[in-house]
Every structure is written in structure tokens, then in C-alpha cells.
Amino acid sequence: MAAATLSPARPAAVSTSGVDSTLHRSSIRPTLPRLFQHRASSLRAQSLSSTDSAKALSNDTFSELNEGIAHFYDSSSGVWEDIWGEHMHHGYYDPGLPLQAAFSVNHGDAQVRMIEESLKWAEIPEEVDSRPQRIIDVGCGIGGSSRHLARKYGAEVIGITLSPRQAQRATSITSAAGLSSKVSFQVADALNQPFPDSHFDFVWSMESGEHMPDKQKFMAELVRVTRPGGRILIVTWCHRELLAGEESLKPNEEELLKRICDAYYLPAWCPASKYTSLAHSMGLQDVKSDDWTQYITLFWPAVILSAFSFRGISGLFKSGWTTIKGALAMYYMVKGYNSGLIKFALITARKPILES
Ligand code: SAH
């Protein structure tokens, strides 16, 4: 079967023939200026320990990382949307499917299923009187989850991203979908959010936690903006838990993560237990985490195949080196998952209701 058939069916609301169909294409920038490329790689060199290196990173380093992330998504989101649609996250597949299933399953449906299964796992209430009404989508991409959550719960959703192109594109898709009164987007840093305390009753972070250079600050901000009784759900890439007697990952594991960090603008990785211990230390309740690696193994092989389609190859070349480097790193993701180094983790918790 042709690799082009791997492209998941794209929901009508995000058709690139919609209102602002050319925005993401015309916005593609070629490559980073040379000076910034140098700064970005020295940043990654500093931040590449698999264990928590946030303490060693300065605010300047954080903002360099943020610039790199913004550039990465500014340049790569168009080609991703062209091939994969509005969701920039893993799909959820039945475990144990053979690799050939990557040709036949609908990956768009699998991505929506990931959202639905995550919400179910986190026990987000669906009843009209208790479902979330004000939601933040932290690291919103082009707003696929934001719109899904708004429709599902009838909620108001604000999405934040570091990428101005993503915020623009998310806004125009949302307007074409008739959801502008409910869903909006801003360029804002998850570590320093422009929202008052206790503003949201559900905090959703789908595959953005891995970009956060200071997990403690990240969690603290999520907790701050959650209302008492509200819930937090983080779905993120982690590395495996260290075994008894281990103080760090093995050198070859560190090396593999380093290559991924380099391509995807990621700071140090952490295990899922880092999030749960932070959640406990912040007094959160109903803290739980899970490893869903077995449900996502079909995803990266499918992304690799779609990159070899005509649209994939031409899109990559149009998007520039940053995106091509990201595509080349897909192989490392597969290797990381297959070797047990990379874990697809979910973490959820509830902010306690204050006793009077
Ligand atoms: N959740 C989206 C997109 C995932 S891609 C989806 O599932 O479709 C990762 C997203 O995290 C990008 O939108 C990127 O801009 C955002 N991100 C990374 N670091 C961030 C930060 N510090 N503050 C806000 N957004 C951030």
C-alpha cells in the first residue's frame, strides 16, 4: 500500500482548504540564523543530562530554549498538519498490533482515542453539573485538543503555546470551526502563565511536559492556576525509572536521549516518578501515574512511513533543516521505546479543596 494512505482522515474543521489555508504554508521559514544555531546547540549541550539539571540552568538558558522551541514549531507545524492533521501527539492503538497495521489503521482516530482514553483514565467527570467548565491546554499546538475539550464538555478553553505560528493557525482553524466564542489561544510560557490563581478547573498538558526545563516550576504553575478541587492531567515523554543501585542512565541511553533532545529542543528528561513526587510534595490528592508505552508503539513507525510519502518529503524540504532534523530523529524515538528507555507516561492529580 502506498505510504500516502498513511495520512489519517483529517476532520473537516481543519481542512487546509479552509479559511486560512495558506497561512501555515507561507509562514515556513528556512533555517535558524547561524548565530542562534550555535547558541541553541551550546544550550542543549548544557542541558543534556538525563537527570534533573534544571538547577544548573539559568533564566537566559530557559529563554534560549524557548526560542528554539518556538522556532521548531513555527517551522514544522505546517508540514505536520498537512500530513497528520490537527493533533500533534501520539495515537492510542490496541496493544500487540503487528507493524503492518500501521498501513491500515486510521491514525487520526487513534489520536482522538488518545485524548478520550486519557480523560477516562484521569476520571474527568462528564456529568453536566461536575464536568470542567474552564480548561487550559498547556502546550496546545494548533489546538486539536482544545477544540475537542470545548466540544466535549461545552467548556471555555484557553490554549497556550510558545509558537506564534501555532497560535495564529490554531485561532484560524477555531474560527472556521465556529468555536471562537469558547476557545482562544495565546503565546505564553507554561512556566510563567498570565492567569490568576485558581482560574481553571481542568489543566490539560498533552505532550508538552518534555519541553519544560524546570519540572518543579512547571508543576507549581499548573497547581497555581488550578482551582481547589480541580484536576491536572499530564501526558508526557519520560525516561525509564532508575533501577535500585543505579544513579544515572547508562552512557548509551544518555547518548540516545541527547540526539532526541538535539532534534526536538528538549531539556533534561526525567522519570514519571519525578512528577508524582512533585505532586505529593505540593500536597495534591489522588495522585496516580501510568505507563502507556504499549499503546503507542505503532505511532512512530507510521510517522516515519508518512515522512516518505510525496507530501512528506516535499513538505520536509520546504520546511527546512530544523524539521528535517526532527524527522531524522524519529528513528531514535522508535529505538528508545523498543529498548525500554523511553516511556509514554500519564500523571494525574487533584488540587485539594481548602478546608475553612
Ligand atoms: N498538545 C498539542 C501539541 C504538542 S507539541 C497536541 O497534542 O496537539 C508541544 C507543544 O508544547 C507546542 O505547542 C509547544 O509550543 C508547546 N510548548 C513547549 N514548551 C512550552 C512552554 N514552556 N510554554 C508553553 N508551551 C510550550
Tab-separated table of C-alpha atoms and ligand atoms in Angstrom:
chain	number	residue	atom	x	y	z
A	1	MET	CA	0.000	0.000	0.000
A	2	ALA	CA	1.274	3.491	-0.795
A	3	ALA	CA	2.740	5.403	2.110
A	4	ALA	CA	0.413	8.284	1.244
A	5	THR	CA	-2.501	6.241	2.546
A	6	LEU	CA	-0.982	6.557	5.995
A	7	SER	CA	-2.254	10.077	6.272
A	8	PRO	CA	-5.090	9.950	8.752
A	9	ALA	CA	-8.507	11.215	7.715
A	10	ARG	CA	-8.455	14.878	8.642
A	11	PRO	CA	-11.538	16.299	10.347
A	12	ALA	CA	-13.391	18.782	8.129
A	13	ALA	CA	-12.797	21.612	10.584
A	14	VAL	CA	-9.074	21.543	9.988
A	15	SER	CA	-9.087	21.084	6.257
A	16	THR	CA	-6.215	23.045	4.798
A	17	SER	CA	-8.655	24.260	2.182
A	18	GLY	CA	-10.417	26.156	4.954
A	19	VAL	CA	-10.453	29.855	5.694
A	20	ASP	CA	-6.777	30.427	6.295
A	21	SER	CA	-5.405	27.619	4.257
A	22	THR	CA	-2.184	29.246	3.206
A	23	LEU	CA	-1.067	30.682	6.496
A	24	HIS	CA	0.986	27.786	7.714
A	25	ARG	CA	2.493	27.099	4.304
A	26	SER	CA	3.524	30.633	3.564
A	27	SER	CA	4.913	31.005	7.069
A	28	ILE	CA	7.542	28.339	6.762
A	29	ARG	CA	10.954	29.778	7.470
A	30	PRO	CA	14.144	28.273	6.128
A	31	THR	CA	16.697	27.751	8.871
A	32	LEU	CA	17.935	29.326	12.076
A	33	PRO	CA	20.370	32.174	11.701
A	34	ARG	CA	23.866	30.819	12.172
A	35	LEU	CA	24.484	32.662	15.437
A	36	PHE	CA	21.347	31.267	17.009
A	37	GLN	CA	22.116	27.762	15.818
A	38	HIS	CA	25.361	27.970	17.728
A	39	ARG	CA	23.663	29.240	20.863
A	40	ALA	CA	20.978	26.600	20.617
A	41	SER	CA	23.458	23.776	20.426
A	42	SER	CA	25.503	25.064	23.334
A	43	LEU	CA	22.269	25.247	25.296
A	44	ARG	CA	21.474	21.656	24.509
A	45	ALA	CA	24.968	20.610	25.464
A	46	GLN	CA	24.419	22.184	28.882
A	47	SER	CA	21.038	20.690	29.445
A	48	LEU	CA	21.718	17.165	28.377
A	49	SER	CA	21.850	15.147	31.489
A	50	SER	CA	19.102	12.579	31.763
A	51	THR	CA	18.510	13.502	35.358
A	52	ASP	CA	17.193	16.793	36.653
A	53	SER	CA	19.549	19.515	35.526
A	54	ALA	CA	17.119	22.404	35.933
A	55	LYS	CA	19.007	23.789	38.891
A	56	ALA	CA	22.048	24.315	36.712
A	57	LEU	CA	20.119	26.214	34.043
A	58	SER	CA	19.824	29.982	34.183
A	59	ASN	CA	16.889	32.109	33.082
A	60	ASP	CA	18.865	33.076	29.970
A	61	THR	CA	19.188	29.436	29.122
A	62	PHE	CA	15.450	28.959	29.593
A	63	SER	CA	14.691	31.748	27.172
A	64	GLU	CA	17.130	30.361	24.605
A	65	LEU	CA	15.385	27.014	24.896
A	66	ASN	CA	12.013	28.710	24.450
A	67	GLU	CA	13.253	30.493	21.329
A	68	GLY	CA	14.402	27.169	19.929
A	69	ILE	CA	11.058	25.510	20.713
A	70	ALA	CA	9.140	28.395	19.140
A	71	HIS	CA	11.264	28.202	16.010
A	72	PHE	CA	10.942	24.418	15.818
A	73	TYR	CA	7.132	24.537	15.929
A	74	ASP	CA	6.899	27.656	13.768
A	75	SER	CA	8.718	25.809	11.029
A	76	SER	CA	7.446	22.243	11.419
A	77	SER	CA	3.758	22.591	12.309
A	78	GLY	CA	2.654	23.272	8.720
A	79	VAL	CA	4.074	20.077	7.283
A	80	TRP	CA	2.772	18.092	10.254
A	81	GLU	CA	-0.735	19.488	9.816
A	82	ASP	CA	-0.627	18.816	6.071
A	83	ILE	CA	0.053	15.149	6.629
A	84	TRP	CA	-1.321	14.348	10.079
A	85	GLY	CA	-3.947	16.978	10.767
A	86	GLU	CA	-4.702	18.974	13.891
A	87	HIS	CA	-3.345	16.641	16.604
A	88	MET	CA	0.380	16.776	17.275
A	89	HIS	CA	0.547	13.839	19.643
A	90	HIS	CA	0.719	10.051	19.696
A	91	GLY	CA	-2.202	7.869	18.742
A	92	TYR	CA	-3.613	5.201	21.052
A	93	TYR	CA	-3.621	1.728	19.476
A	94	ASP	CA	-4.701	-1.686	20.680
A	95	PRO	CA	-1.606	-3.284	22.183
A	96	GLY	CA	0.171	-6.029	20.265
A	97	LEU	CA	-0.936	-4.988	16.761
A	98	PRO	CA	1.557	-6.098	14.109
A	99	LEU	CA	3.660	-3.418	12.459
A	100	GLN	CA	1.765	-3.812	9.166
A	101	ALA	CA	-1.291	-2.406	10.932
A	102	ALA	CA	0.403	0.985	10.601
A	103	PHE	CA	-0.806	0.894	6.969
A	104	SER	CA	-4.428	0.191	7.710
A	105	VAL	CA	-5.456	1.905	10.947
A	106	ASN	CA	-6.843	5.419	10.915
A	107	HIS	CA	-4.223	7.411	12.796
A	108	GLY	CA	-6.452	10.471	13.199
A	109	ASP	CA	-8.967	8.283	15.030
A	110	ALA	CA	-6.123	6.849	17.122
A	111	GLN	CA	-5.109	10.366	18.168
A	112	VAL	CA	-8.652	11.250	19.183
A	113	ARG	CA	-8.788	7.951	21.030
A	114	MET	CA	-5.643	9.000	22.923
A	115	ILE	CA	-7.482	12.084	24.173
A	116	GLU	CA	-10.574	10.108	25.107
A	117	GLU	CA	-8.692	7.275	26.839
A	118	SER	CA	-6.582	9.785	28.790
A	119	LEU	CA	-9.680	11.635	30.011
A	120	LYS	CA	-11.271	8.345	31.025
A	121	TRP	CA	-8.113	7.234	32.826
A	122	ALA	CA	-7.946	10.529	34.731
A	123	GLU	CA	-11.647	10.160	35.617
A	124	ILE	CA	-12.589	13.599	34.372
A	125	PRO	CA	-16.298	13.864	35.120
A	126	GLU	CA	-18.744	14.077	32.218
A	127	GLU	CA	-21.931	14.928	34.099
A	128	VAL	CA	-23.282	18.376	33.295
A	129	ASP	CA	-23.027	19.612	36.886
A	130	SER	CA	-19.463	18.425	37.502
A	131	ARG	CA	-17.684	18.445	34.141
A	132	PRO	CA	-14.927	21.010	33.644
A	133	GLN	CA	-16.086	24.421	32.506
A	134	ARG	CA	-12.831	26.337	32.287
A	135	ILE	CA	-9.866	24.491	30.845
A	136	ILE	CA	-6.296	25.355	29.983
A	137	ASP	CA	-4.480	23.429	27.255
A	138	VAL	CA	-0.815	23.847	28.181
A	139	GLY	CA	1.345	23.452	25.082
A	140	CYS	CA	-1.647	23.473	22.744
A	141	GLY	CA	-0.025	23.011	19.336
A	142	ILE	CA	-2.602	24.087	16.750
A	143	GLY	CA	-5.418	23.471	19.202
A	144	GLY	CA	-6.657	19.974	18.335
A	145	SER	CA	-7.188	19.042	21.987
A	146	SER	CA	-8.537	22.492	22.893
A	147	ARG	CA	-11.367	22.198	20.376
A	148	HIS	CA	-12.062	18.593	21.311
A	149	LEU	CA	-12.344	19.501	25.011
A	150	ALA	CA	-14.528	22.519	24.273
A	151	ARG	CA	-16.941	20.414	22.232
A	152	LYS	CA	-16.963	17.505	24.646
A	153	TYR	CA	-17.599	19.487	27.819
A	154	GLY	CA	-19.143	22.673	26.420
A	155	ALA	CA	-16.228	24.348	28.191
A	156	GLU	CA	-14.239	27.513	27.663
A	157	VAL	CA	-10.701	26.592	26.703
A	158	ILE	CA	-7.539	28.678	26.532
A	159	GLY	CA	-4.571	27.157	24.749
A	160	ILE	CA	-1.015	28.385	25.271
A	161	THR	CA	1.990	27.709	23.062
A	162	LEU	CA	5.431	29.228	22.571
A	163	SER	CA	4.978	29.276	18.805
A	164	PRO	CA	3.318	32.389	17.317
A	165	ARG	CA	2.591	30.488	14.094
A	166	GLN	CA	0.800	27.774	16.026
A	167	ALA	CA	-1.272	30.323	17.954
A	168	GLN	CA	-2.254	32.034	14.673
A	169	ARG	CA	-3.101	28.785	12.945
A	170	ALA	CA	-4.999	27.472	15.984
A	171	THR	CA	-7.037	30.679	16.030
A	172	SER	CA	-7.964	30.499	12.358
A	173	ILE	CA	-8.933	26.805	12.482
A	174	THR	CA	-11.043	27.523	15.553
A	175	SER	CA	-12.760	30.413	13.863
A	176	ALA	CA	-13.514	28.262	10.784
A	177	ALA	CA	-14.956	25.653	13.149
A	178	GLY	CA	-17.264	28.266	14.732
A	179	LEU	CA	-15.713	27.837	18.169
A	180	SER	CA	-14.159	31.269	18.671
A	181	SER	CA	-16.546	32.225	21.434
A	182	LYS	CA	-15.351	29.268	23.501
A	183	VAL	CA	-11.747	28.637	22.518
A	184	SER	CA	-8.826	31.054	22.323
A	185	PHE	CA	-5.054	30.880	22.064
A	186	GLN	CA	-2.124	32.887	23.349
A	187	VAL	CA	1.619	32.796	23.079
A	188	ALA	CA	2.631	32.267	26.700
A	189	ASP	CA	5.168	30.348	28.730
A	190	ALA	CA	3.824	27.445	30.770
A	191	LEU	CA	6.402	28.250	33.454
A	192	ASN	CA	5.122	31.784	33.852
A	193	GLN	CA	1.451	31.811	32.947
A	194	PRO	CA	-0.512	35.048	32.538
A	195	PHE	CA	-3.510	33.752	34.501
A	196	PRO	CA	-4.706	34.399	38.043
A	197	ASP	CA	-4.509	31.744	40.744
A	198	SER	CA	-7.226	29.064	40.799
A	199	HIS	CA	-8.543	30.080	37.373
A	200	PHE	CA	-9.126	26.698	35.704
A	201	ASP	CA	-10.969	23.608	36.792
A	202	PHE	CA	-9.068	21.326	34.435
A	203	VAL	CA	-5.431	21.635	33.388
A	204	TRP	CA	-4.546	19.556	30.325
A	205	SER	CA	-0.992	19.094	29.096
A	206	MET	CA	-0.639	16.699	26.157
A	207	GLU	CA	2.975	16.067	25.194
A	208	SER	CA	4.417	19.389	26.251
A	209	GLY	CA	5.929	18.464	29.654
A	210	GLU	CA	9.014	17.032	27.970
A	211	HIS	CA	9.881	20.554	26.760
A	212	MET	CA	9.822	22.053	30.251
A	213	PRO	CA	13.307	22.729	31.607
A	214	ASP	CA	12.200	23.010	35.238
A	215	LYS	CA	9.647	20.348	36.164
A	216	GLN	CA	9.125	21.782	39.640
A	217	LYS	CA	8.269	25.231	38.282
A	218	PHE	CA	6.087	23.627	35.622
A	219	MET	CA	4.104	21.653	38.198
A	220	ALA	CA	3.928	24.645	40.554
A	221	GLU	CA	2.399	26.769	37.781
A	222	LEU	CA	-0.095	24.053	36.866
A	223	VAL	CA	-1.102	23.789	40.523
A	224	ARG	CA	-1.310	27.557	40.954
A	225	VAL	CA	-3.758	28.059	38.078
A	226	THR	CA	-5.936	25.080	39.080
A	227	ARG	CA	-8.922	25.833	41.300
A	228	PRO	CA	-9.243	23.891	44.559
A	229	GLY	CA	-10.897	20.598	43.639
A	230	GLY	CA	-9.746	20.934	40.008
A	231	ARG	CA	-7.738	18.328	38.148
A	232	ILE	CA	-4.442	18.194	36.330
A	233	LEU	CA	-3.547	15.706	33.603
A	234	ILE	CA	-0.071	15.491	32.112
A	235	VAL	CA	0.689	13.120	29.240
A	236	THR	CA	4.387	13.212	28.518
A	237	TRP	CA	7.587	11.511	27.412
A	238	CYS	CA	9.719	10.244	30.270
A	239	HIS	CA	12.756	8.067	30.634
A	240	ARG	CA	12.576	4.755	32.480
A	241	GLU	CA	12.807	4.633	36.262
A	242	LEU	CA	16.319	4.098	37.568
A	243	LEU	CA	16.873	0.625	38.984
A	244	ALA	CA	17.969	0.003	42.561
A	245	GLY	CA	21.645	0.894	42.806
A	246	GLU	CA	21.622	2.995	39.619
A	247	GLU	CA	22.486	6.659	39.934
A	248	SER	CA	22.003	7.538	36.314
A	249	LEU	CA	21.074	6.068	32.966
A	250	LYS	CA	23.672	4.129	31.019
A	251	PRO	CA	26.004	6.162	28.761
A	252	ASN	CA	24.448	4.733	25.581
A	253	GLU	CA	20.984	5.663	26.886
A	254	GLU	CA	22.158	9.191	27.676
A	255	GLU	CA	23.572	9.386	24.165
A	256	LEU	CA	20.276	8.351	22.577
A	257	LEU	CA	18.325	10.933	24.594
A	258	LYS	CA	20.899	13.561	23.695
A	259	ARG	CA	20.218	13.008	19.998
A	260	ILE	CA	16.478	13.342	20.577
A	261	CYS	CA	16.939	16.477	22.682
A	262	ASP	CA	19.062	17.962	19.977
A	263	ALA	CA	16.402	17.433	17.320
A	264	TYR	CA	13.283	18.308	19.318
A	265	TYR	CA	14.501	21.091	21.593
A	266	LEU	CA	14.096	19.138	24.786
A	267	PRO	CA	15.887	19.804	28.062
A	268	ALA	CA	16.784	17.056	30.540
A	269	TRP	CA	14.420	14.097	30.705
A	270	CYS	CA	13.036	12.688	33.931
A	271	PRO	CA	11.182	9.561	35.022
A	272	ALA	CA	7.422	9.695	35.710
A	273	SER	CA	8.153	9.364	39.433
A	274	LYS	CA	9.628	12.877	39.322
A	275	TYR	CA	6.150	14.228	38.550
A	276	THR	CA	4.384	12.094	41.149
A	277	SER	CA	6.831	13.026	43.884
A	278	LEU	CA	6.446	16.703	42.986
A	279	ALA	CA	2.668	16.261	43.077
A	280	HIS	CA	2.860	14.683	46.542
A	281	SER	CA	5.253	17.352	47.791
A	282	MET	CA	2.813	20.040	46.600
A	283	GLY	CA	0.011	18.468	48.611
A	284	LEU	CA	-2.001	17.211	45.635
A	285	GLN	CA	-4.502	14.393	46.096
A	286	ASP	CA	-5.499	11.333	44.051
A	287	VAL	CA	-2.043	11.279	42.502
A	288	LYS	CA	-1.547	8.465	40.032
A	289	SER	CA	0.610	7.675	37.036
A	290	ASP	CA	0.733	5.006	34.366
A	291	ASP	CA	2.977	3.808	31.564
A	292	TRP	CA	1.118	3.605	28.232
A	293	THR	CA	4.095	2.705	26.075
A	294	GLN	CA	2.365	-0.479	24.972
A	295	TYR	CA	-0.474	1.548	23.419
A	296	ILE	CA	1.638	3.821	21.253
A	297	THR	CA	4.204	1.566	19.596
A	298	LEU	CA	2.593	1.846	16.165
A	299	PHE	CA	2.826	5.621	16.128
A	300	TRP	CA	6.446	6.367	15.233
A	301	PRO	CA	6.708	3.700	12.542
A	302	ALA	CA	3.608	5.284	10.991
A	303	VAL	CA	5.119	8.773	11.211
A	304	ILE	CA	8.310	7.511	9.589
A	305	LEU	CA	6.327	5.938	6.749
A	306	SER	CA	4.298	9.094	6.211
A	307	ALA	CA	7.527	11.111	6.008
A	308	PHE	CA	8.448	9.013	2.977
A	309	SER	CA	5.232	9.900	1.146
A	310	PHE	CA	5.487	12.518	-1.591
A	311	ARG	CA	3.811	15.130	0.618
A	312	GLY	CA	6.076	14.181	3.480
A	313	ILE	CA	9.294	14.521	1.525
A	314	SER	CA	8.355	17.722	-0.268
A	315	GLY	CA	6.974	19.217	2.958
A	316	LEU	CA	10.166	18.426	4.816
A	317	PHE	CA	12.303	20.076	2.194
A	318	LYS	CA	10.093	23.147	2.161
A	319	SER	CA	10.181	23.410	5.953
A	320	GLY	CA	13.950	23.487	6.278
A	321	TRP	CA	16.696	21.876	8.263
A	322	THR	CA	15.108	22.111	11.733
A	323	THR	CA	12.195	19.990	10.545
A	324	ILE	CA	14.366	17.568	8.597
A	325	LYS	CA	16.489	17.023	11.710
A	326	GLY	CA	13.285	16.296	13.625
A	327	ALA	CA	12.305	13.737	11.012
A	328	LEU	CA	15.692	12.033	11.212
A	329	ALA	CA	15.333	11.711	14.990
A	330	MET	CA	12.153	9.647	14.631
A	331	TYR	CA	14.310	6.558	14.382
A	332	TYR	CA	15.779	7.338	17.826
A	333	MET	CA	12.300	7.552	19.303
A	334	VAL	CA	11.499	4.071	17.996
A	335	LYS	CA	14.780	2.782	19.382
A	336	GLY	CA	14.139	4.434	22.743
A	337	TYR	CA	10.675	2.917	23.075
A	338	ASN	CA	11.771	-0.508	21.884
A	339	SER	CA	14.676	-0.656	24.312
A	340	GLY	CA	12.529	0.344	27.288
A	341	LEU	CA	14.388	3.630	27.748
A	342	ILE	CA	11.531	5.934	26.740
A	343	LYS	CA	8.177	5.694	28.465
A	344	PHE	CA	4.907	7.250	27.412
A	345	ALA	CA	3.653	8.430	30.777
A	346	LEU	CA	0.420	9.784	32.222
A	347	ILE	CA	0.249	11.614	35.510
A	348	THR	CA	-2.879	12.994	37.120
A	349	ALA	CA	-3.723	14.644	40.428
A	350	ARG	CA	-6.350	16.807	42.096
A	351	LYS	CA	-5.824	20.065	43.935
A	352	PRO	CA	-7.298	19.722	47.406
A	353	ILE	CA	-10.361	21.721	48.372
A	354	LEU	CA	-9.296	24.146	51.054
A	355	GLU	CA	-10.756	23.451	54.493
A	356	SER	CA	-12.310	26.570	56.000
B	1	SAH	N1	-0.609	19.411	22.869
B	1	SAH	C1	-0.548	19.632	21.440
B	1	SAH	C2	0.854	19.968	20.929
B	1	SAH	C3	2.010	19.101	21.395
B	1	SAH	S1	3.540	19.707	20.684
B	1	SAH	C4	-1.144	18.448	20.737
B	1	SAH	O1	-1.224	17.383	21.350
B	1	SAH	O2	-1.548	18.574	19.577
B	1	SAH	C5	4.254	20.565	22.081
B	1	SAH	C6	3.658	21.931	22.353
B	1	SAH	O3	4.198	22.399	23.589
B	1	SAH	C7	3.958	23.017	21.324
B	1	SAH	O4	2.776	23.707	21.056
B	1	SAH	C8	4.940	23.947	22.044
B	1	SAH	O5	4.870	25.302	21.655
B	1	SAH	C9	4.442	23.786	23.463
B	1	SAH	N2	5.401	24.199	24.494
B	1	SAH	C10	6.631	23.724	24.724
B	1	SAH	N3	7.205	24.375	25.756
B	1	SAH	C11	6.293	25.286	26.189
B	1	SAH	C12	6.286	26.272	27.214
B	1	SAH	N4	7.335	26.475	28.018
B	1	SAH	N5	5.192	27.032	27.350
B	1	SAH	C13	4.102	26.872	26.542
B	1	SAH	N6	4.057	25.948	25.558
B	1	SAH	C14	5.142	25.171	25.382
